[in-house]
Coordinates of C-alpha atoms in Angstrom, one line a residue:
Chain D
M1 CA 139.9 143.8 124.4
R2 CA 137.3 141.0 124.2
A3 CA 135.2 143.2 121.9
R4 CA 138.2 143.7 119.6
V5 CA 138.8 139.9 119.4
L6 CA 135.1 139.2 118.7
L7 CA 135.0 141.9 116.1
S8 CA 138.1 140.6 114.3
L9 CA 136.8 137.0 114.4
L10 CA 133.5 138.3 112.9
A11 CA 135.4 140.3 110.2
V12 CA 137.5 137.3 109.2
A13 CA 134.5 135.1 109.1
L14 CA 132.5 137.5 106.9
V15 CA 135.4 138.2 104.5
A16 CA 136.1 134.5 104.1
A17 CA 132.4 133.5 103.8
P18 CA 132.1 133.6 100.0
F19 CA 135.0 131.2 99.6
V20 CA 133.5 128.7 102.0
V21 CA 129.7 128.8 101.7
S22 CA 127.4 128.1 98.7
G23 CA 126.1 130.8 96.4
Y24 CA 122.7 130.4 97.9
L25 CA 124.0 131.2 101.4
V26 CA 125.9 134.2 100.0
S27 CA 122.6 135.6 98.7
V28 CA 121.1 135.1 102.2
L29 CA 124.1 136.8 103.8
I30 CA 123.7 139.8 101.3
V31 CA 120.2 140.3 102.6
A32 CA 121.3 140.0 106.2
L33 CA 124.1 142.5 105.7
Y34 CA 121.8 144.8 103.9
F35 CA 119.5 144.9 106.9
A36 CA 122.4 145.2 109.2
Y37 CA 123.4 148.3 107.2
V38 CA 120.0 150.0 107.1
G39 CA 119.4 149.0 110.7
Q40 CA 122.6 150.7 111.7
A41 CA 121.5 153.8 109.7
W42 CA 118.1 153.9 111.4
N43 CA 119.6 153.3 114.8
I44 CA 121.5 156.6 114.5
M45 CA 118.2 158.4 114.4
M46 CA 116.2 156.4 116.9
G47 CA 118.8 154.6 119.0
F48 CA 121.1 157.5 119.4
A49 CA 119.0 160.6 119.1
G50 CA 115.6 159.1 120.1
Q51 CA 113.7 160.2 117.0
L52 CA 111.4 157.4 115.9
S53 CA 111.1 157.1 112.1
L54 CA 108.5 154.6 110.8
G55 CA 109.0 155.8 107.3
H56 CA 112.7 155.0 106.5
A57 CA 111.7 153.2 103.4
L58 CA 111.3 156.8 102.0
Y59 CA 115.1 157.2 101.9
V60 CA 115.8 153.8 100.5
G61 CA 113.3 154.5 97.8
L62 CA 114.6 158.0 97.0
G63 CA 118.2 156.7 96.9
A64 CA 117.2 153.7 94.7
Y65 CA 115.1 155.8 92.3
T66 CA 117.5 158.7 92.0
A67 CA 120.5 156.6 91.0
A68 CA 118.5 154.1 88.9
A69 CA 116.6 156.7 87.0
L70 CA 119.8 158.7 86.2
F71 CA 121.4 155.5 85.1
V72 CA 118.5 154.3 82.9
Q73 CA 117.5 157.7 81.5
S74 CA 120.8 159.4 81.1
G75 CA 123.5 156.8 81.5
V76 CA 124.9 158.4 84.6
P77 CA 127.3 156.0 86.2
P78 CA 126.2 154.5 89.6
W79 CA 128.8 156.2 91.7
L80 CA 127.9 159.6 90.4
G81 CA 124.2 158.6 90.8
L82 CA 125.1 157.7 94.4
I83 CA 126.1 161.2 95.1
A84 CA 122.9 162.5 93.6
A85 CA 120.9 160.0 95.6
I86 CA 122.6 161.1 98.8
I87 CA 121.9 164.7 98.0
V88 CA 118.2 164.1 97.2
A89 CA 117.7 162.0 100.4
M90 CA 119.5 164.6 102.5
A91 CA 117.4 167.4 101.0
F92 CA 114.1 165.5 101.8
A93 CA 115.3 164.6 105.3
A94 CA 116.3 168.2 106.0
A95 CA 112.9 169.5 104.8
I96 CA 111.0 166.9 106.8
G97 CA 113.2 167.4 109.9
F98 CA 113.1 171.2 109.6
L99 CA 109.3 171.2 109.4
A100 CA 108.8 168.7 112.1
F101 CA 111.2 170.2 114.6
R102 CA 110.5 173.8 113.8
F103 CA 106.8 173.1 114.6
G104 CA 107.7 171.1 117.7
I105 CA 106.4 167.8 116.6
S106 CA 107.6 164.8 118.6
G107 CA 106.7 161.4 119.8
V108 CA 103.8 159.7 118.1
Y109 CA 103.1 162.7 115.9
F110 CA 106.7 162.7 114.6
A111 CA 106.5 158.9 113.8
L112 CA 103.2 159.4 112.0
L113 CA 104.6 162.4 110.1
T114 CA 107.4 160.1 108.8
I115 CA 104.9 157.5 107.7
A116 CA 102.8 160.2 106.0
F117 CA 105.8 161.5 104.0
A118 CA 106.8 158.0 103.0
E119 CA 103.2 157.2 101.9
F120 CA 102.8 160.5 100.1
T121 CA 106.0 159.9 98.2
R122 CA 105.0 156.3 97.4
I123 CA 101.7 157.4 95.8
G124 CA 103.6 160.2 94.0
F125 CA 106.1 157.8 92.5
D126 CA 103.1 155.6 91.5
H127 CA 102.2 158.4 89.1
F128 CA 105.6 159.7 88.2
G129 CA 106.0 158.7 84.6
W130 CA 109.7 159.5 84.2
V131 CA 110.6 156.7 86.6
G132 CA 108.1 154.3 85.2
A133 CA 105.2 155.0 87.6
S134 CA 103.5 152.0 89.1
A135 CA 104.7 149.8 86.2
G136 CA 108.2 149.9 87.7
L137 CA 111.7 150.9 86.6
F138 CA 114.0 148.2 85.3
L139 CA 117.8 148.4 85.0
P140 CA 119.3 146.7 82.0
V141 CA 121.1 143.5 83.1
S142 CA 124.1 142.9 80.9
Q143 CA 125.7 139.5 80.9
R144 CA 129.2 139.7 82.3
S145 CA 131.6 137.0 83.3
G146 CA 133.7 139.3 85.4
S147 CA 132.8 142.0 87.9
D148 CA 132.8 145.7 87.1
L149 CA 132.8 147.5 90.4
L150 CA 132.7 150.9 88.7
A151 CA 129.5 150.1 86.8
L152 CA 128.1 148.2 89.8
R153 CA 127.5 145.3 87.6
G154 CA 128.8 141.9 88.5
T155 CA 128.4 138.6 90.4
P156 CA 126.7 138.2 93.7
T157 CA 130.1 137.9 95.3
M158 CA 131.0 141.4 94.2
F159 CA 127.7 142.7 95.7
Y160 CA 128.5 140.7 98.8
Y161 CA 131.7 142.6 99.3
V162 CA 130.1 145.9 98.5
I163 CA 127.4 145.5 101.1
L164 CA 129.9 144.0 103.6
A165 CA 132.1 147.2 103.2
L166 CA 129.0 149.3 103.6
A167 CA 127.9 147.5 106.8
A168 CA 131.5 147.7 108.2
G169 CA 131.6 151.4 107.3
A170 CA 128.3 152.1 109.0
F171 CA 129.5 150.2 112.1
A172 CA 132.7 152.2 112.2
L173 CA 130.9 155.5 111.7
S174 CA 128.3 154.7 114.4
R175 CA 131.1 153.7 116.7
W176 CA 132.9 157.0 116.1
L177 CA 129.7 159.0 116.4
L178 CA 128.9 157.4 119.7
T179 CA 132.1 158.7 121.3
S180 CA 132.1 162.0 119.6
R181 CA 130.6 165.3 120.8
I182 CA 127.6 165.0 118.6
G183 CA 126.9 161.5 119.9
F184 CA 126.8 162.7 123.4
Y185 CA 124.5 165.5 122.4
W186 CA 122.2 163.0 120.7
M187 CA 122.1 160.8 123.8
A188 CA 121.3 163.8 126.0
I189 CA 118.4 164.7 123.7
R190 CA 117.2 161.1 123.7
E191 CA 117.2 160.8 127.5
D192 CA 115.7 164.2 128.2
Q193 CA 115.2 166.8 125.5
D194 CA 114.3 169.6 127.9
A195 CA 117.3 169.0 130.1
A196 CA 119.5 168.9 127.0
Q197 CA 118.1 172.2 125.9
A198 CA 118.6 173.7 129.3
L199 CA 122.3 172.7 129.2
G200 CA 122.6 174.8 126.1
I201 CA 122.5 172.0 123.4
D202 CA 120.9 173.3 120.2
T203 CA 118.4 170.4 120.1
F204 CA 116.8 171.6 116.8
R205 CA 120.2 171.5 115.1
Y206 CA 121.3 168.1 116.4
K207 CA 118.0 166.4 115.9
L208 CA 118.1 167.7 112.3
A209 CA 121.6 166.4 112.0
A210 CA 120.5 162.9 113.2
V211 CA 117.7 162.8 110.6
V212 CA 120.0 164.0 107.7
V213 CA 122.9 161.6 108.6
S214 CA 120.6 158.7 108.9
A215 CA 118.8 159.5 105.7
A216 CA 122.1 159.9 103.8
M217 CA 123.2 156.5 105.0
T218 CA 119.9 154.9 104.2
S219 CA 119.9 156.3 100.6
I220 CA 123.1 154.5 99.9
A221 CA 121.4 151.2 100.8
G222 CA 118.7 152.2 98.2
V223 CA 121.3 152.6 95.5
F224 CA 122.7 149.1 96.4
F225 CA 119.1 147.7 96.3
A226 CA 118.5 149.2 92.9
F227 CA 121.6 147.8 91.3
Y228 CA 121.5 144.5 93.0
Y229 CA 117.8 143.7 92.3
N230 CA 117.6 145.7 89.0
N231 CA 113.9 146.4 89.4
L232 CA 112.0 149.0 91.4
F233 CA 108.3 149.4 92.1
P234 CA 107.0 152.2 94.3
E235 CA 104.5 149.8 95.9
Q236 CA 107.3 147.6 97.1
I237 CA 110.2 149.9 97.9
F238 CA 108.3 152.7 99.7
S239 CA 105.7 150.6 101.5
I240 CA 105.3 150.8 105.2
G241 CA 106.1 147.1 105.5
R242 CA 109.6 147.9 104.2
S243 CA 110.0 150.6 106.8
I244 CA 109.0 148.1 109.5
E245 CA 111.5 145.5 108.2
I246 CA 114.2 148.1 108.5
I247 CA 113.5 148.7 112.2
L248 CA 113.1 145.1 113.2
G249 CA 116.8 144.3 113.3
P250 CA 117.9 147.1 115.7
I251 CA 114.9 146.7 117.9
I252 CA 115.3 142.9 118.3
G253 CA 119.1 143.3 118.5
G254 CA 119.2 146.2 120.9
L255 CA 118.3 149.8 120.3
G256 CA 121.1 152.3 120.6
T257 CA 123.8 149.6 120.7
L258 CA 126.5 149.0 118.0
F259 CA 126.2 145.3 117.7
G260 CA 122.4 145.3 118.1
P261 CA 121.5 146.1 114.5
V262 CA 124.0 143.6 113.2
L263 CA 123.0 140.8 115.5
G264 CA 119.3 141.5 115.0
A265 CA 119.5 141.5 111.2
F266 CA 121.5 138.3 111.1
V267 CA 119.4 136.4 113.6
L268 CA 116.2 137.5 112.0
Q269 CA 117.2 136.9 108.4
L270 CA 118.9 133.5 109.0
L271 CA 116.0 132.2 111.1
A272 CA 113.5 133.5 108.5
E273 CA 115.4 131.8 105.7
A274 CA 115.6 128.6 107.7
L275 CA 111.9 128.8 108.2
R276 CA 111.2 129.4 104.5
E277 CA 113.5 126.5 103.6
G278 CA 111.9 124.3 106.2
V279 CA 108.4 125.0 105.0
S280 CA 109.3 124.6 101.3
A281 CA 111.0 121.3 102.1
L282 CA 107.6 120.2 103.3
G283 CA 106.3 121.1 99.9
L284 CA 104.3 124.0 101.2
E285 CA 104.2 127.6 100.3
I286 CA 102.5 129.9 102.8
P287 CA 102.5 133.6 101.9
G288 CA 102.8 135.7 105.0
L289 CA 104.4 133.1 107.2
T290 CA 107.8 134.9 107.3
Q291 CA 106.1 138.1 108.3
V292 CA 104.1 136.4 111.0
F293 CA 107.4 135.0 112.3
Y294 CA 108.9 138.5 112.3
G295 CA 105.9 139.8 114.2
V296 CA 106.1 137.0 116.8
C297 CA 109.9 137.7 117.2
L298 CA 109.2 141.4 117.7
L299 CA 106.4 140.7 120.1
V300 CA 108.4 138.3 122.2
V301 CA 111.5 140.6 122.3
V302 CA 109.5 143.7 123.1
M303 CA 107.6 141.9 125.9
F304 CA 110.4 140.0 127.5
L305 CA 113.7 141.6 126.4
P306 CA 112.8 145.3 126.2
N307 CA 116.4 146.3 125.6
G308 CA 116.9 143.7 122.9
V309 CA 118.9 140.5 122.6
W310 CA 122.4 142.0 122.5
P311 CA 122.7 143.7 126.0
P312 CA 122.2 140.4 128.0
I313 CA 124.7 138.6 125.6
A314 CA 127.2 141.4 126.1
R315 CA 126.9 141.1 129.8
R316 CA 127.4 137.4 129.6
L317 CA 130.5 137.8 127.4
R318 CA 131.7 140.6 129.8
L319 CA 132.2 143.0 126.9
Chain N
M1 CA 61.5 156.3 96.7
L2 CA 63.3 153.0 96.2
I3 CA 64.4 152.1 92.7
G4 CA 65.3 148.4 92.2
H5 CA 68.3 147.7 90.0
P6 CA 68.0 150.7 87.7
P7 CA 70.4 151.2 84.9
R8 CA 72.6 154.0 86.2
P9 CA 71.7 157.3 84.4
A10 CA 74.8 158.7 82.9
I11 CA 75.6 161.9 84.9
A12 CA 77.7 164.5 83.2
M13 CA 80.5 166.3 85.0
T14 CA 78.1 168.8 86.4
F15 CA 77.1 170.3 89.7
D16 CA 74.8 167.3 90.1
L17 CA 77.7 164.9 89.8
V18 CA 79.8 166.8 92.3
L19 CA 76.8 166.8 94.7
N20 CA 76.4 163.0 94.3
V21 CA 80.0 162.3 94.8
A22 CA 80.0 164.5 97.8
A23 CA 77.0 162.7 99.3
A24 CA 78.6 159.4 98.8
G25 CA 81.9 160.7 100.3
I26 CA 80.1 161.9 103.4
L27 CA 78.4 158.6 104.0
T28 CA 81.6 156.7 103.5
G29 CA 83.2 159.3 105.8
L30 CA 80.8 158.5 108.6
V31 CA 81.9 154.8 108.5
Y32 CA 85.6 156.0 108.5
G33 CA 84.6 158.2 111.4
L34 CA 83.3 155.3 113.4
M35 CA 86.5 153.4 112.7
A36 CA 88.6 156.4 113.8
L37 CA 86.3 156.9 116.8
G38 CA 87.6 153.5 118.1
L39 CA 91.2 154.6 117.7
S40 CA 90.5 158.0 119.3
V41 CA 88.6 156.5 122.3
I42 CA 91.4 154.0 123.0
F43 CA 94.1 156.7 122.7
G44 CA 92.1 159.2 124.7
V45 CA 91.9 156.9 127.7
T46 CA 94.8 154.5 127.6
R47 CA 97.3 156.7 125.7
I48 CA 98.0 153.7 123.6
V49 CA 98.4 154.3 119.9
N50 CA 96.8 151.3 118.3
F51 CA 99.0 150.5 115.4
A52 CA 96.9 147.4 114.8
H53 CA 93.7 149.3 114.2
G54 CA 93.2 148.7 110.5
E55 CA 94.4 145.1 110.8
M56 CA 91.8 144.4 113.5
M57 CA 89.1 146.0 111.3
T58 CA 90.2 143.9 108.3
A59 CA 89.8 140.8 110.5
A60 CA 86.3 142.0 111.3
M61 CA 85.6 142.5 107.5
Y62 CA 86.7 138.9 106.9
G63 CA 84.4 137.8 109.7
A64 CA 81.5 139.5 107.9
V65 CA 82.5 137.9 104.6
L66 CA 82.6 134.5 106.3
L67 CA 79.3 134.9 108.0
F68 CA 77.7 136.0 104.8
A69 CA 79.2 133.2 102.8
T70 CA 78.3 130.5 105.3
V71 CA 74.9 131.5 106.9
K72 CA 73.9 134.4 104.5
L73 CA 74.0 136.8 107.5
D74 CA 73.6 140.4 106.3
P75 CA 76.7 142.4 107.3
L76 CA 74.3 145.0 108.9
L77 CA 73.2 142.2 111.3
A78 CA 76.6 140.6 111.5
A79 CA 77.8 143.8 113.0
I80 CA 76.4 142.7 116.3
P81 CA 78.2 139.4 116.8
I82 CA 81.3 140.7 115.1
G83 CA 81.3 143.8 117.2
A84 CA 81.0 141.6 120.3
A85 CA 83.8 139.3 119.1
L86 CA 86.1 142.2 118.6
A87 CA 85.2 143.6 122.0
V88 CA 86.3 140.3 123.6
F89 CA 89.5 140.3 121.5
G90 CA 90.2 143.9 122.5
Y91 CA 89.5 143.2 126.2
A92 CA 91.9 140.2 126.1
L93 CA 94.5 142.1 124.2
Q94 CA 94.6 145.0 126.6
S95 CA 94.5 143.0 129.7
A96 CA 97.0 140.3 128.7
V97 CA 99.4 142.1 126.4
I98 CA 99.1 145.9 126.6
N99 CA 98.4 146.6 130.3
P100 CA 102.0 145.6 131.3
F101 CA 103.2 148.3 128.9
I102 CA 101.2 151.2 130.3
D103 CA 104.3 152.6 132.0
R104 CA 106.8 151.7 129.4
P105 CA 108.3 154.2 127.0
E106 CA 106.2 155.3 124.1
H107 CA 108.3 153.7 121.4
S108 CA 108.1 150.4 123.3
Q109 CA 104.3 150.6 123.1
F110 CA 104.5 151.4 119.4
M111 CA 106.6 148.4 118.7
L112 CA 104.3 146.2 120.7
M113 CA 101.3 147.3 118.6
V114 CA 103.3 147.1 115.4
A115 CA 104.1 143.5 116.2
V116 CA 100.4 142.7 116.9
A117 CA 99.6 144.4 113.5
I118 CA 102.2 142.4 111.6
V119 CA 101.0 139.1 113.1
L120 CA 97.3 139.9 112.5
V121 CA 97.6 141.1 108.9
N122 CA 99.9 138.3 107.8
G123 CA 97.8 135.8 109.7
L124 CA 94.9 136.9 107.6
L125 CA 97.0 136.6 104.5
M126 CA 97.9 133.0 105.5
I127 CA 94.2 132.1 106.2
F128 CA 92.3 133.9 103.5
G129 CA 95.0 134.4 100.8
P130 CA 95.9 137.5 98.9
N131 CA 92.8 137.8 96.7
A132 CA 90.1 140.4 97.4
Q133 CA 86.8 139.2 98.6
N134 CA 83.5 140.9 98.9
V135 CA 79.9 140.5 100.0
M136 CA 77.1 140.7 97.5
V137 CA 74.0 141.6 99.3
G138 CA 70.6 141.7 97.6
Y139 CA 70.4 145.4 97.7
A140 CA 73.9 146.0 96.4
F141 CA 72.7 147.8 93.3
D142 CA 69.7 149.5 94.8
S143 CA 69.7 153.2 95.3
Y144 CA 67.5 156.0 96.6
Q145 CA 66.5 159.1 94.7
L146 CA 66.5 162.3 96.7
G147 CA 65.9 165.3 94.4
P148 CA 69.1 165.5 92.3
L149 CA 70.8 162.9 94.6
L150 CA 71.1 159.3 93.7
I151 CA 72.4 157.5 96.8
D152 CA 73.5 153.8 97.0
A153 CA 71.4 151.8 99.5
T154 CA 74.4 150.2 100.9
R155 CA 76.1 153.5 101.6
A156 CA 73.0 155.0 103.1
Y157 CA 72.4 152.1 105.5
A158 CA 76.1 152.0 106.4
G159 CA 76.2 155.8 107.1
A160 CA 73.1 155.7 109.2
A161 CA 74.3 152.7 111.2
A162 CA 77.7 154.3 111.8
L163 CA 75.9 157.4 113.0
L164 CA 73.7 155.3 115.3
V165 CA 76.6 153.4 116.9
A166 CA 78.6 156.6 117.3
G167 CA 75.6 158.2 119.0
L168 CA 75.3 155.3 121.4
L169 CA 79.0 155.6 122.3
F170 CA 78.6 159.3 122.9
A171 CA 75.6 158.7 125.1
F172 CA 77.5 156.0 127.0
F173 CA 80.4 158.3 127.9
R174 CA 78.0 161.1 128.7
F175 CA 75.5 159.4 130.8
A176 CA 76.5 155.9 132.0
R177 CA 78.3 155.6 135.3
L178 CA 80.8 153.3 133.7
G179 CA 81.4 155.8 130.9
K180 CA 82.0 158.5 133.5
A181 CA 84.4 156.3 135.3
I182 CA 86.3 155.7 132.1
R183 CA 86.4 159.4 131.5
A184 CA 87.8 159.9 135.0
C185 CA 90.7 157.5 134.1
A186 CA 91.3 159.4 131.0
D187 CA 91.5 162.7 132.8
N188 CA 93.7 161.5 135.6
Q189 CA 94.9 157.9 135.9
F190 CA 96.4 158.4 139.3
G191 CA 93.4 160.3 140.7
A192 CA 91.1 157.6 139.4
A193 CA 93.2 154.9 141.1
V194 CA 93.1 156.9 144.3
V195 CA 89.3 157.0 144.4
G196 CA 89.3 153.3 144.0
L197 CA 88.6 152.8 140.3
P198 CA 90.0 149.6 138.8
V199 CA 92.1 151.5 136.2
K200 CA 93.5 148.5 134.4
R201 CA 90.1 146.9 134.1
L202 CA 88.6 150.1 132.8
Y203 CA 91.4 150.4 130.3
A204 CA 90.6 146.9 129.1
L205 CA 87.0 147.9 128.8
T206 CA 87.9 150.9 126.8
F207 CA 89.9 148.9 124.4
A208 CA 86.9 146.5 124.2
L209 CA 84.6 149.5 123.4
G210 CA 87.0 150.9 120.8
S211 CA 87.4 147.5 119.2
A212 CA 83.6 147.0 119.1
C213 CA 83.3 150.2 117.1
L214 CA 85.9 148.9 114.8
G215 CA 84.0 145.6 114.4
V216 CA 80.8 147.4 113.4
A217 CA 82.7 149.8 111.1
G218 CA 84.3 146.8 109.4
C219 CA 80.9 145.2 108.8
L220 CA 79.6 148.4 107.3
L221 CA 82.7 149.0 105.2
V222 CA 82.5 145.5 103.7
L223 CA 79.2 146.6 102.1
M224 CA 81.1 149.3 100.2
I225 CA 84.6 148.0 99.4
D226 CA 86.3 144.6 98.8
V227 CA 88.5 143.3 101.6
S228 CA 92.1 142.0 101.1
P229 CA 95.0 141.8 103.6
P230 CA 96.8 144.9 102.4
L231 CA 93.7 146.9 103.4
G232 CA 94.8 146.5 107.1
P233 CA 97.9 148.8 107.1
A234 CA 96.1 151.2 104.7
M235 CA 93.2 151.5 107.1
T236 CA 95.5 151.9 110.1
L237 CA 97.0 154.9 108.2
L238 CA 93.6 156.2 107.3
A239 CA 92.4 156.0 110.9
F240 CA 95.5 157.9 112.0
V241 CA 95.0 160.6 109.3
I242 CA 91.4 161.0 110.5
V243 CA 92.1 161.2 114.2
I244 CA 95.0 163.6 113.8
V245 CA 93.0 165.8 111.5
G246 CA 90.2 165.7 113.9
G247 CA 92.3 165.9 117.0
L248 CA 93.8 162.8 118.7
G249 CA 91.6 161.8 121.7
S250 CA 88.7 163.9 120.6
M251 CA 85.5 161.9 119.9
T252 CA 83.7 164.6 117.9
G253 CA 87.0 165.2 116.1
A254 CA 87.2 161.6 114.9
L255 CA 83.7 161.8 113.4
V256 CA 84.3 165.2 111.8
G257 CA 87.7 164.1 110.6
G258 CA 86.1 161.0 109.1
V259 CA 83.5 162.9 107.2
L260 CA 86.1 165.4 106.0
I261 CA 88.5 162.8 104.8
G262 CA 85.7 160.8 103.2
L263 CA 84.5 163.9 101.4
S264 CA 87.9 165.1 100.3
E265 CA 88.9 161.6 98.9
A266 CA 85.6 161.4 97.0
L267 CA 86.0 164.8 95.6
A268 CA 89.6 164.2 94.8
G269 CA 88.5 161.2 92.8
L270 CA 86.9 163.5 90.4
V271 CA 90.1 165.2 89.4
V272 CA 92.9 162.7 90.0
P273 CA 93.2 159.0 89.2
P274 CA 91.6 156.8 92.0
S275 CA 95.0 155.4 93.0
A276 CA 96.2 158.9 93.8
K277 CA 93.2 159.8 96.0
S278 CA 94.8 159.1 99.3
M279 CA 97.6 161.5 98.5
V280 CA 95.0 164.2 99.3
S281 CA 94.5 162.7 102.7
F282 CA 98.2 162.6 103.4
A283 CA 98.6 166.1 102.2
I284 CA 95.9 167.2 104.6
L285 CA 97.5 165.2 107.4
I286 CA 100.9 166.8 106.8
L287 CA 99.4 170.3 106.8
V288 CA 97.4 169.6 109.9
L289 CA 100.4 168.1 111.7
L290 CA 102.5 171.1 110.9
F291 CA 100.1 173.9 111.4
R292 CA 97.5 172.6 113.9
P293 CA 99.0 169.5 115.5
Q294 CA 96.2 169.4 118.1
G295 CA 93.7 168.7 115.3
L296 CA 90.9 170.7 113.9
V297 CA 88.6 170.0 116.9
G298 CA 91.1 169.1 119.6
R299 CA 92.4 171.4 122.3
R300 CA 96.1 172.0 122.8
A301 CA 97.4 169.6 125.4

């Protein structure tokens, strides 16, 4: 009941936000919602099924590049490109998951394998002429007064509602998954894979499912990224730093929880933005400061709140 | 025979060229191997995967740049104070931050080290800025002629020094009482505690030793390549590639893996653009992970 009320209040606040706050704050909220969304997607793989991916930027990049390249090179509309992006990401995820789980790779080796595939792909895209290689891929920005949702071209407010819908959808999907049969299988695998296997759960199949679902969701974020920012560089989108940014929200918020990724993303992005603003108000520009702040947040949370920020709050609110 | 500042003879794409590139790759690989040795020793004993490895080495490289810029200290000599400084840092890091995490879940340890890495690399970015820096020693353009081989002096010294330090570390674990005690902890943490070994102190000491290797490796590497903050994560990845190819936790494996990766990157540089070189290492990593996850030298756990 309390959770329902909280959720409704949050929903109303977020839907109303663009009417109330400034354009600048809307852009900050877009970034926060973006990270809430990808965090939720990553959380399915790690928080639910216990498979640590440190290379999730791979799926963002694949999604972004597939839809953007189809759009730029052949004029394929973004929503069709989205389907292609999801298929490409799922195919990659299935291949990686298949290889890793078939060969019994887990723990640190699995995490390193995800990094290796992401890095491999990054360098590959750096030399992939059709998508602009390291010089980048640019989407034409047409000046429009209105918003065209079908062409994914429009004002920041339109993008705000798109990413809000995505984040809400991911939240709902995660919530449904958590109480479904597959969710219980995942949690059994997360807690003790051998025991899960002994109980007759096809661990190979369900781990693979977690990777593929998570990758599919993440690739959608990539398409959003491409059409919102209009430029793509392999160096940026596939870099390991991006993968780390994706996982900060859920870890700081609370791994495996529904609200954790959302809370983590908002707290982190809003604080980081406040920090950036504060520093630039002092007339300074310090590259790396935001990341140091992220690192310190992560360090403090991992050391003193190993389950994240959300669980203690949830207890306090008696949710 | 030492040739001072010769104009480089143009070498055609011949067997000689391949041989020269291979020799350079092996020498660089020895330094890579020393760096990876640090990671391997730390993992072999404490089971901690040091995600801040490359970042720590990048800090050491900046230390060497600073010492050279201020007091003209040759990086080969700077390796001693910087190795010591990193050892102190490693000891402090393990005893203050990591030891409480020994019994925590694996992903929790990863996150801890990832956090340390983020803080380190961006701290370096804040202090030194994004531009690449280097050390121009007097012998930067010298080279030795060995039959058909023309070997850079910097690379030769670095490779030899790396081999020397690795040898010292091997001897320490083989013969010194302390080294044996650390090996006992690695074999059986509980058993070591039962016979009265101060496990956590030995862990901290191991981290210090691994970090010292790293400090030396950083000083040697700065003779060969420029340093900039993004080198940190790249080197962490490289160290992982090497230890996994060689076998995580195996000391010989780390050196062999280092030489192998150094060699293959150098040879790959002959056929693909330089920026694509590391693709070869990642391809090797993926293949090794899939078909021989215990590494080329390692035993199956």
